[in-house]
CSV table of C-alpha atoms in Angstrom, one decimal:
chain,number,residue,atom,x,y,z
P,95,MET,CA,-25.3,-23.9,-37.9
P,96,ASN,CA,-28.3,-21.7,-38.7
P,97,LYS,CA,-28.1,-18.0,-39.4
P,98,LEU,CA,-29.5,-17.0,-35.9
P,99,THR,CA,-27.0,-19.2,-34.1
P,100,PHE,CA,-24.2,-17.8,-36.2
P,101,LEU,CA,-25.3,-14.2,-35.5
P,102,LEU,CA,-25.5,-14.8,-31.8
P,103,LEU,CA,-22.0,-16.4,-31.9
P,104,ILE,CA,-20.6,-13.3,-33.6
P,105,ILE,CA,-22.3,-11.0,-31.1
P,106,PHE,CA,-20.9,-13.0,-28.2
P,107,LEU,CA,-17.4,-13.1,-29.6
P,108,SER,CA,-17.5,-9.3,-30.2
P,109,ALA,CA,-18.7,-8.6,-26.7
P,110,SER,CA,-16.1,-10.9,-25.2
P,111,SER,CA,-13.3,-9.2,-27.2
P,112,PHE,CA,-14.5,-5.7,-26.2
P,113,ALA,CA,-14.7,-6.7,-22.6
P,114,GLN,CA,-11.0,-7.5,-22.6
P,115,VAL,CA,-9.8,-4.2,-23.7
P,116,LYS,CA,-8.8,-1.4,-21.3
P,117,PRO,CA,-10.6,1.8,-22.3
P,118,ASN,CA,-9.0,3.7,-19.4
P,119,THR,CA,-5.9,3.9,-21.8
P,120,ASP,CA,-7.8,6.0,-24.4
P,121,TRP,CA,-6.0,9.2,-23.3
P,122,PHE,CA,-2.7,7.3,-23.5
P,123,SER,CA,-3.3,6.2,-27.0
P,124,GLN,CA,-4.3,9.8,-28.0
P,125,ALA,CA,-1.1,11.1,-26.4
P,126,GLU,CA,0.9,9.2,-29.1
P,127,TYR,CA,4.3,9.8,-27.5
P,128,GLY,CA,5.9,11.0,-24.4
P,129,ILE,CA,9.3,11.4,-22.6
P,130,PHE,CA,11.0,9.0,-20.2
P,131,VAL,CA,13.9,10.1,-18.0
P,132,HIS,CA,16.2,8.4,-15.5
P,133,PHE,CA,16.8,10.6,-12.5
P,134,LEU,CA,18.5,8.4,-9.9
P,135,PRO,CA,20.5,10.3,-7.3
P,136,GLU,CA,22.2,8.2,-4.7
P,137,GLY,CA,25.0,8.4,-2.1
P,138,ASN,CA,25.9,11.3,0.2
P,139,ASP,CA,24.7,14.0,-2.2
P,140,PHE,CA,21.4,12.4,-3.2
P,141,GLN,CA,19.2,14.9,-1.1
P,142,LYS,CA,21.2,17.8,-2.5
P,143,ARG,CA,20.6,16.7,-6.1
P,144,VAL,CA,16.9,16.2,-5.4
P,145,ASP,CA,16.6,19.6,-3.8
P,146,GLU,CA,18.4,21.3,-6.8
P,147,PHE,CA,16.2,19.7,-9.5
P,148,ASP,CA,14.4,22.5,-11.4
P,149,VAL,CA,11.0,21.1,-12.1
P,150,LYS,CA,9.8,24.3,-14.0
P,151,ALA,CA,12.8,24.2,-16.4
P,152,PHE,CA,12.3,20.4,-16.9
P,153,ALA,CA,8.6,20.9,-17.6
P,154,GLN,CA,9.4,23.6,-20.2
P,155,ASP,CA,11.7,21.2,-22.0
P,156,CYS,CA,9.1,18.5,-22.0
P,157,ALA,CA,6.6,20.9,-23.5
P,158,ASP,CA,9.1,22.0,-26.1
P,159,ALA,CA,9.6,18.3,-27.0
P,160,GLY,CA,5.8,17.9,-27.5
P,161,ALA,CA,5.5,15.2,-24.8
P,162,GLY,CA,2.0,14.1,-24.1
P,163,TYR,CA,3.1,12.7,-20.8
P,164,VAL,CA,6.3,12.2,-18.8
P,165,PHE,CA,7.7,9.1,-17.0
P,166,PHE,CA,9.8,10.1,-14.0
P,167,THR,CA,11.8,7.6,-11.9
P,168,LEU,CA,11.3,7.2,-8.2
P,169,ALA,CA,14.3,4.9,-7.8
P,170,GLN,CA,15.9,1.8,-9.1
P,171,ASN,CA,18.3,-0.6,-7.3
P,172,SER,CA,20.3,1.5,-5.0
P,173,GLY,CA,17.9,1.8,-2.1
P,174,TYR,CA,17.8,5.6,-2.4
P,175,PHE,CA,14.4,7.2,-3.3
P,176,ASN,CA,14.0,10.7,-4.6
P,177,VAL,CA,10.6,11.0,-3.0
P,178,PRO,CA,9.3,10.5,0.6
P,179,ASN,CA,7.8,7.2,1.7
P,180,LYS,CA,6.8,6.6,5.3
P,181,VAL,CA,6.2,2.9,4.8
P,182,TYR,CA,9.6,2.4,3.3
P,183,ASP,CA,11.3,4.3,6.1
P,184,LYS,CA,9.4,2.2,8.7
P,185,TYR,CA,10.5,-1.1,7.3
P,186,ALA,CA,14.0,0.0,6.6
P,187,GLY,CA,14.3,1.5,10.1
P,188,ILE,CA,15.7,4.8,8.8
P,189,ALA,CA,14.7,8.5,9.2
P,190,PRO,CA,13.4,10.6,6.3
P,191,GLY,CA,16.2,12.1,4.3
P,192,VAL,CA,18.6,9.2,4.8
P,193,ARG,CA,17.3,6.9,2.0
P,194,SER,CA,14.0,8.6,1.1
P,195,SER,CA,13.9,12.3,0.1
P,196,LYS,CA,12.6,15.0,2.4
P,197,ARG,CA,11.5,17.0,-0.7
P,198,ASP,CA,8.5,15.7,-2.5
P,199,ILE,CA,9.8,16.3,-6.0
P,200,VAL,CA,6.8,14.4,-7.6
P,201,ALA,CA,4.3,16.8,-6.1
P,202,ASP,CA,6.3,19.7,-7.4
P,203,LEU,CA,6.8,18.2,-10.8
P,204,ALA,CA,3.1,17.3,-11.2
P,205,LYS,CA,2.2,20.9,-10.6
P,206,ALA,CA,4.8,22.2,-13.1
P,207,LEU,CA,3.7,19.6,-15.8
P,208,ASN,CA,0.0,20.3,-15.2
P,209,GLN,CA,0.6,23.9,-16.1
P,210,LYS,CA,1.9,22.7,-19.5
P,211,ASP,CA,-1.0,20.2,-19.9
P,212,ILE,CA,1.3,17.3,-19.6
P,213,LYS,CA,0.4,14.2,-17.6
P,214,LEU,CA,2.9,12.7,-15.1
P,215,MET,CA,3.6,9.0,-14.9
P,216,LEU,CA,6.1,7.2,-12.6
P,217,TYR,CA,8.7,4.5,-12.8
P,218,ALA,CA,9.5,2.2,-9.9
P,219,SER,CA,11.1,-1.2,-9.5
P,220,GLY,CA,8.8,-4.1,-8.6
P,221,ASP,CA,11.6,-5.6,-6.7
P,222,VAL,CA,13.2,-4.4,-3.4
P,223,PRO,CA,16.6,-2.6,-3.6
P,224,GLY,CA,19.0,-5.0,-5.3
P,225,TYR,CA,22.1,-3.3,-4.1
P,226,ASP,CA,21.2,-3.0,-0.4
P,227,SER,CA,20.8,-6.5,1.2
P,228,ILE,CA,20.2,-5.1,4.7
P,229,ILE,CA,17.1,-3.0,3.6
P,230,ALA,CA,16.0,-5.7,1.1
P,231,LYS,CA,15.8,-8.4,3.9
P,232,LYS,CA,13.9,-6.0,6.1
P,233,LEU,CA,11.4,-5.7,3.3
P,234,GLY,CA,11.0,-9.5,3.1
P,235,ALA,CA,13.7,-10.6,0.7
P,236,LYS,CA,15.3,-14.0,1.3
P,237,ASP,CA,17.0,-15.4,-1.8
P,238,PHE,CA,19.1,-13.6,-4.4
P,239,ASN,CA,19.0,-14.7,-8.0
P,240,ARG,CA,22.1,-14.0,-10.1
P,241,ASN,CA,20.5,-15.4,-13.3
P,242,GLY,CA,18.3,-13.8,-15.9
P,243,TYR,CA,18.0,-10.0,-15.9
P,244,GLY,CA,20.8,-8.7,-13.8
P,245,GLU,CA,20.9,-9.5,-10.1
P,246,ASN,CA,17.6,-9.4,-8.3
P,247,TRP,CA,15.9,-10.7,-5.2
P,248,LYS,CA,13.5,-13.6,-5.7
P,249,PHE,CA,9.8,-12.7,-5.1
P,250,ASN,CA,8.0,-14.3,-2.2
P,251,ASP,CA,4.7,-13.6,-0.5
P,252,LEU,CA,6.1,-11.4,2.3
P,253,LEU,CA,8.3,-9.3,-0.1
P,254,VAL,CA,5.3,-8.7,-2.4
P,255,LYS,CA,3.0,-7.8,0.6
P,256,ARG,CA,5.5,-5.3,2.0
P,257,TRP,CA,6.5,-3.8,-1.3
P,258,ALA,CA,2.8,-3.4,-2.3
P,259,GLU,CA,2.4,-1.4,0.9
P,260,VAL,CA,5.3,0.8,-0.1
P,261,MET,CA,3.8,1.4,-3.6
P,262,GLN,CA,0.4,2.0,-2.1
P,263,GLU,CA,1.9,4.8,0.1
P,264,TRP,CA,2.9,6.6,-3.1
P,265,SER,CA,-0.4,5.9,-4.8
P,266,ASP,CA,-2.3,7.3,-1.8
P,267,ARG,CA,0.1,10.2,-1.5
P,268,TYR,CA,-0.3,11.4,-5.1
P,269,GLY,CA,-3.8,10.3,-6.0
P,270,SER,CA,-5.0,11.9,-9.2
P,271,LEU,CA,-1.7,13.8,-9.7
P,272,VAL,CA,-0.2,10.6,-11.2
P,273,TYR,CA,-1.8,9.1,-14.3
P,274,GLY,CA,0.1,5.9,-14.5
P,275,TRP,CA,2.9,3.6,-13.5
P,276,TRP,CA,5.7,1.6,-15.2
P,277,ILE,CA,6.9,-1.1,-12.8
P,278,ASP,CA,10.2,-2.7,-13.6
P,279,GLY,CA,11.7,-6.1,-12.7
P,280,CYS,CA,8.6,-8.2,-12.8
P,281,TYR,CA,10.6,-11.2,-14.0
P,282,ALA,CA,9.1,-14.7,-14.0
P,283,ILE,CA,12.7,-16.1,-13.6
P,284,ASN,CA,12.6,-14.5,-10.2
P,285,GLY,CA,9.2,-15.9,-9.3
P,286,PHE,CA,6.9,-13.1,-10.4
P,287,ASN,CA,3.5,-14.3,-11.4
P,288,ASN,CA,0.0,-13.2,-12.3
P,289,GLU,CA,-1.3,-13.1,-8.7
P,290,TYR,CA,1.6,-10.9,-7.6
P,291,GLY,CA,0.8,-8.6,-10.5
P,292,ARG,CA,-2.8,-8.3,-9.3
P,293,ILE,CA,-1.5,-7.4,-5.8
P,294,PHE,CA,0.8,-4.7,-7.2
P,295,VAL,CA,-1.8,-3.2,-9.5
P,296,LYS,CA,-4.4,-3.0,-6.7
P,297,ALA,CA,-1.9,-1.1,-4.6
P,298,LEU,CA,-0.9,1.2,-7.4
P,299,LYS,CA,-4.6,2.1,-8.2
P,300,HIS,CA,-5.5,2.5,-4.5
P,301,GLY,CA,-5.1,6.3,-4.6
P,302,ASN,CA,-6.3,6.7,-8.1
P,303,PRO,CA,-8.4,3.9,-9.7
P,304,LYS,CA,-8.1,5.6,-13.1
P,305,ALA,CA,-4.3,5.2,-13.1
P,306,ILE,CA,-2.9,2.9,-15.7
P,307,VAL,CA,-0.2,0.3,-15.0
P,308,ALA,CA,2.4,-1.6,-16.9
P,309,LEU,CA,4.4,-4.5,-15.4
P,310,ASN,CA,7.7,-5.2,-17.1
P,311,PRO,CA,8.6,-8.9,-17.6
P,312,GLY,CA,11.8,-8.0,-19.5
P,313,VAL,CA,12.7,-6.9,-23.0
P,314,GLY,CA,9.8,-7.6,-25.4
P,315,TYR,CA,6.0,-7.2,-25.7
P,316,ASP,CA,4.8,-10.0,-23.4
P,317,LEU,CA,2.2,-9.7,-20.6
P,318,VAL,CA,3.0,-10.8,-17.1
P,319,SER,CA,-0.4,-10.2,-15.5
P,320,ASP,CA,-4.0,-9.9,-16.6
P,321,ALA,CA,-4.3,-6.9,-14.3
P,322,GLN,CA,-2.0,-4.5,-16.2
P,323,ASP,CA,-3.4,-1.9,-18.6
P,324,PHE,CA,-0.6,-1.4,-21.1
P,325,LEU,CA,2.4,-3.3,-22.3
P,326,ALA,CA,5.7,-2.4,-20.7
P,327,GLY,CA,7.2,-2.8,-24.2
P,328,GLU,CA,10.9,-2.5,-23.3
P,329,ASP,CA,12.9,-2.4,-26.5
P,330,ASN,CA,16.5,-1.8,-27.3
P,331,ASN,CA,15.8,-0.5,-30.8
P,332,ILE,CA,13.6,2.6,-30.9
P,333,LEU,CA,12.8,2.0,-34.6
P,334,GLY,CA,12.6,-1.8,-34.3
P,335,ALA,CA,9.1,-2.7,-33.3
P,336,ASN,CA,6.0,-3.4,-35.4
P,337,CYS,CA,2.8,-2.0,-34.1
P,338,THR,CA,0.0,-3.7,-36.1
P,339,HIS,CA,-2.9,-3.0,-33.7
P,340,ARG,CA,-3.7,-0.8,-30.7
P,341,TRP,CA,-4.5,-3.9,-28.5
P,342,LYS,CA,-2.6,-7.0,-27.7
P,343,ASP,CA,-4.7,-9.4,-25.6
P,344,GLY,CA,-6.9,-6.5,-24.6
P,345,VAL,CA,-3.9,-4.4,-23.4
P,346,GLN,CA,-2.8,-1.1,-24.9
P,347,TRP,CA,0.3,-1.5,-27.2
P,348,HIS,CA,3.2,0.5,-25.9
P,349,GLN,CA,6.9,0.7,-26.6
P,350,LEU,CA,9.6,2.1,-24.3
P,351,SER,CA,13.1,2.6,-25.9
P,352,PHE,CA,16.0,5.0,-25.8
P,353,LEU,CA,16.8,7.7,-28.3
P,354,GLY,CA,20.5,7.6,-27.4
P,355,LYS,CA,23.0,4.8,-27.7
P,356,TYR,CA,21.7,3.3,-24.5
P,357,TRP,CA,19.4,4.1,-21.6
P,358,SER,CA,19.8,7.8,-20.7
P,359,SER,CA,23.1,8.1,-22.5
P,360,GLY,CA,24.8,8.8,-25.8
P,361,ASN,CA,23.9,10.9,-28.9
P,362,PRO,CA,20.7,10.2,-30.8
P,363,SER,CA,20.8,6.9,-32.6
P,364,CYS,CA,18.4,8.1,-35.4
P,365,THR,CA,17.5,11.3,-37.2
P,366,ALA,CA,14.3,13.3,-36.6
P,367,GLU,CA,13.0,12.3,-40.0
P,368,GLN,CA,13.4,8.6,-39.1
P,369,LEU,CA,11.7,9.0,-35.8
P,370,ILE,CA,8.8,11.0,-37.3
P,371,ASP,CA,8.3,8.4,-40.0
P,372,TYR,CA,8.3,5.6,-37.5
P,373,LEU,CA,5.8,7.4,-35.3
P,374,LYS,CA,3.4,8.3,-38.0
P,375,ASN,CA,3.5,5.2,-40.1
P,376,ASN,CA,3.9,2.5,-37.5
P,377,VAL,CA,3.0,3.5,-33.9
P,378,MET,CA,0.4,6.3,-34.3
P,379,LYS,CA,-1.2,4.7,-37.5
P,380,ASN,CA,-2.3,1.7,-35.4
P,381,GLY,CA,-3.1,3.4,-32.1
P,382,GLY,CA,0.1,2.6,-30.3
P,383,VAL,CA,2.2,4.7,-27.9
P,384,LEU,CA,6.0,5.4,-27.8
P,385,SER,CA,7.9,6.4,-24.7
P,386,ILE,CA,11.2,8.0,-25.6
P,387,ASP,CA,14.0,7.8,-23.1
P,388,VAL,CA,16.4,10.8,-23.2
P,389,PRO,CA,19.4,11.8,-21.1
P,390,LEU,CA,19.3,14.6,-18.6
P,391,SER,CA,21.9,17.3,-18.1
P,392,GLY,CA,21.1,18.3,-14.6
P,393,SER,CA,17.4,19.2,-14.6
P,394,ARG,CA,17.3,19.7,-18.4
P,395,ILE,CA,16.8,17.3,-21.3
P,396,ASN,CA,20.1,16.9,-23.1
P,397,GLU,CA,20.4,19.7,-25.7
P,398,THR,CA,21.1,17.5,-28.7
P,399,HIS,CA,18.1,15.2,-27.9
P,400,LEU,CA,15.8,18.2,-27.3
P,401,LYS,CA,16.7,19.8,-30.6
P,402,LEU,CA,15.7,16.5,-32.4
P,403,LEU,CA,12.5,16.3,-30.4
P,404,LYS,CA,11.5,19.8,-31.3
P,405,GLU,CA,11.6,18.7,-34.9
P,406,VAL,CA,9.4,15.8,-34.1
P,407,LYS,CA,7.0,18.1,-32.3
P,408,ALA,CA,6.8,20.4,-35.3
P,409,SER,CA,5.8,17.5,-37.5
P,410,ILE,CA,3.6,15.4,-35.2
P,411,ARG,CA,1.9,18.1,-33.2
P,412,GLU,CA,1.5,20.7,-36.0
P,413,ASN,CA,-2.2,19.9,-36.4
P,414,THR,CA,-3.0,19.2,-32.8
P,415,GLN,CA,-1.4,22.1,-30.8
């Protein structure tokens, strides 16, 4: 191989590698870390709990924690959604306020966080409600899978089509108010595949093409679709990952783990000093991002967790805020 051919090969490989990365995640990498909370009201008092959620107090806690962004849950498996969705109501055959909230808590929260210069991101399940077979079947579910990660409906073309319509309703509703999405339950064992991922991502970006999307294939750092922008990175040990580079297969490296003993529960499992060291010398050093799941006490971040995060903020943000 002569020098000219070698040089052209290097240029081609560099260009190909650059083309794979997702520069729309630049702000995410620069945010370094953010907060993730599980707010999942259900049952007879779900609307009351949604109505009583104090977005201003919550936004202040997130600012005190130094969060560059916040992940807020829309729902999980119960079939109750803490936000409106006309498409979901249509398929389920129910009125607003029965299973989807009348209050648009996301719109209110986006405004409150924006005043603190904090970006809002949303969590939703990629599967239809696992615990409500009547609504699930109306949304296209047919077969239930009791293996793998919990109990979930198997994916099929009709389910994916209708669920993408539900997600697009949220995307169109919120537009640029929402900066990204973390979609759970995209498990290959239940039939999820790359093409279904493309359909979901297209729907989630419909209202805001700049929004970034992660699709969760389960615990770990694997990709489930070439359409996603960042790794879901679900991890059961908040100090256990090894970020060696900002990119993995062109996708932004990201970890989501709980600060407590488990998701949204328990006292902190590490000290502020340990978390600061992990952030500075592992995650941030290599351009990664860490989402920290913390418990809620009503509308507020649990006091013990918030105290620890204030120490993290004092160390991490001292030169940037």
